[in-house]
Coordinates of C-alpha atoms in Angstrom, one line a residue:
X1 CA 111.7 -77.8 -9.7
X2 CA 111.8 -75.4 -12.7
X3 CA 111.6 -78.3 -15.1
X4 CA 108.1 -79.3 -14.0
X5 CA 106.9 -75.7 -14.2
X6 CA 108.4 -75.2 -17.6
X7 CA 107.0 -78.5 -18.9
X8 CA 103.5 -77.6 -17.6
X9 CA 103.7 -74.1 -19.2
X10 CA 104.8 -75.7 -22.5
X11 CA 101.9 -78.2 -22.3
X12 CA 99.4 -75.4 -21.8
X13 CA 100.8 -73.5 -24.7
X14 CA 100.6 -76.5 -26.9
X15 CA 97.0 -77.1 -25.8
X16 CA 96.3 -73.5 -26.7
X17 CA 97.8 -74.0 -30.1
X18 CA 95.7 -77.2 -30.6
X19 CA 92.6 -75.3 -29.5
X20 CA 93.4 -72.7 -32.2
X21 CA 93.6 -75.5 -34.8
X22 CA 90.4 -77.1 -33.6
X23 CA 88.5 -73.8 -33.2
X24 CA 89.8 -71.6 -36.1
X25 CA 88.3 -68.4 -34.8
X26 CA 90.5 -66.7 -32.3
X27 CA 87.5 -65.0 -30.5
X28 CA 85.7 -68.3 -30.1
X29 CA 88.8 -69.9 -28.6
X30 CA 89.3 -66.9 -26.3
X31 CA 85.7 -67.2 -25.2
X32 CA 86.1 -70.9 -24.4
X33 CA 89.3 -70.3 -22.4
X34 CA 87.9 -67.3 -20.5
X35 CA 84.7 -69.1 -19.7
X36 CA 86.5 -72.1 -18.4
X37 CA 88.7 -69.7 -16.3
X38 CA 85.5 -68.0 -15.0
X39 CA 83.9 -71.3 -14.0
X40 CA 87.1 -72.4 -12.2
X41 CA 87.1 -69.1 -10.3
X42 CA 83.4 -69.5 -9.4
X43 CA 84.2 -73.1 -8.2
X44 CA 87.1 -71.8 -6.1
X45 CA 85.1 -69.1 -4.4
X46 CA 82.1 -71.4 -3.9
X47 CA 84.4 -73.8 -2.1
X48 CA 85.7 -71.0 0.1
X49 CA 82.2 -69.7 0.9
X50 CA 80.9 -73.2 1.7
X51 CA 83.9 -73.8 3.9
X52 CA 83.2 -70.5 5.7
X53 CA 79.5 -71.5 6.3
X54 CA 80.6 -75.0 7.6
X55 CA 83.2 -73.3 9.9
X56 CA 80.6 -71.0 11.3
X57 CA 78.2 -73.9 11.9
X58 CA 80.8 -76.2 13.5
X59 CA 82.9 -73.7 15.5
X60 CA 80.9 -70.6 16.5
X61 CA 83.2 -70.2 19.5
X62 CA 86.2 -69.7 17.3
X63 CA 84.4 -67.2 15.1
X64 CA 83.3 -65.2 18.2
X65 CA 86.9 -64.9 19.4
X66 CA 88.2 -64.0 15.9
X67 CA 89.4 -60.5 15.2
X68 CA 88.8 -61.0 11.4
X69 CA 85.1 -61.4 10.7
X70 CA 83.5 -61.5 7.3
X71 CA 81.2 -58.5 6.9
X72 CA 77.6 -59.8 6.7
X73 CA 78.6 -63.2 8.0
X74 CA 76.7 -66.3 6.9
X75 CA 73.9 -64.3 5.1
X76 CA 76.5 -62.6 3.0
X77 CA 78.1 -65.9 2.2
X78 CA 74.7 -67.4 1.1
X79 CA 74.1 -64.2 -1.0
X80 CA 77.5 -64.6 -2.6
X81 CA 76.8 -68.2 -3.5
X82 CA 73.5 -67.2 -5.0
X83 CA 75.2 -64.6 -7.0
X84 CA 77.8 -67.1 -8.3
X85 CA 74.9 -69.5 -9.2
X86 CA 73.3 -66.6 -11.1
X87 CA 76.5 -66.0 -13.1
X88 CA 76.6 -69.7 -14.0
X89 CA 73.0 -69.4 -15.2
X90 CA 74.0 -66.4 -17.3
X91 CA 76.9 -68.4 -18.8
X92 CA 74.4 -71.1 -19.7
X93 CA 72.3 -68.7 -21.8
X94 CA 74.8 -68.0 -24.6
X95 CA 75.8 -70.8 -26.9
X96 CA 79.5 -69.9 -27.0
X97 CA 79.8 -69.9 -23.2
X98 CA 77.4 -72.9 -22.8
X99 CA 80.0 -75.0 -24.6
X100 CA 82.6 -74.4 -22.0
X101 CA 80.0 -74.9 -19.3
X102 CA 79.2 -78.3 -20.8
X103 CA 82.8 -79.5 -20.9
X104 CA 83.6 -78.5 -17.3
X105 CA 82.3 -81.8 -15.8
X106 CA 85.1 -83.5 -17.8
X107 CA 87.6 -81.2 -16.1
X108 CA 86.3 -82.1 -12.7
X109 CA 86.3 -85.8 -13.5
X110 CA 90.0 -85.5 -14.6
X111 CA 90.7 -83.5 -11.5
X112 CA 89.2 -86.2 -9.3
X113 CA 91.2 -88.9 -11.1
X114 CA 94.4 -86.9 -10.7
X115 CA 93.7 -86.3 -7.0
X116 CA 93.0 -90.0 -6.5
X117 CA 96.4 -91.0 -8.1
X118 CA 98.3 -88.3 -6.2
X119 CA 96.9 -89.6 -2.9
X120 CA 98.0 -93.1 -3.8
X121 CA 101.4 -91.8 -4.7
X122 CA 101.7 -89.9 -1.5
X123 CA 100.5 -92.8 0.6
X124 CA 103.0 -95.1 -1.1
X125 CA 105.9 -92.7 -0.6
X126 CA 105.0 -92.0 3.1

């Protein structure tokens, strides 16, 4: 449905415009948006790495039979998670990136609420 994609894109552009009115400096607004994006990427990769660690723990037989193995395996996954945590600590050191780090819990709360409502909608439709 192109309408939904177009409406979502328009909403994001309006939110960007509102952000520029609320935060008049373009570089500050850019820093907020790029930090939020970085945190979301860190969350995504953390989820992937945690899933890999759980997979290795629950199904070592499937991993042994797999042709595609992660170089370094579980220790590399833990090292990568530690690196991502280090990056989050670095983001917490600067006041401009700390702001975005502080508002991210609100994003995850909104995401949980949206997921909850989408599940109810899917259950009701199915």
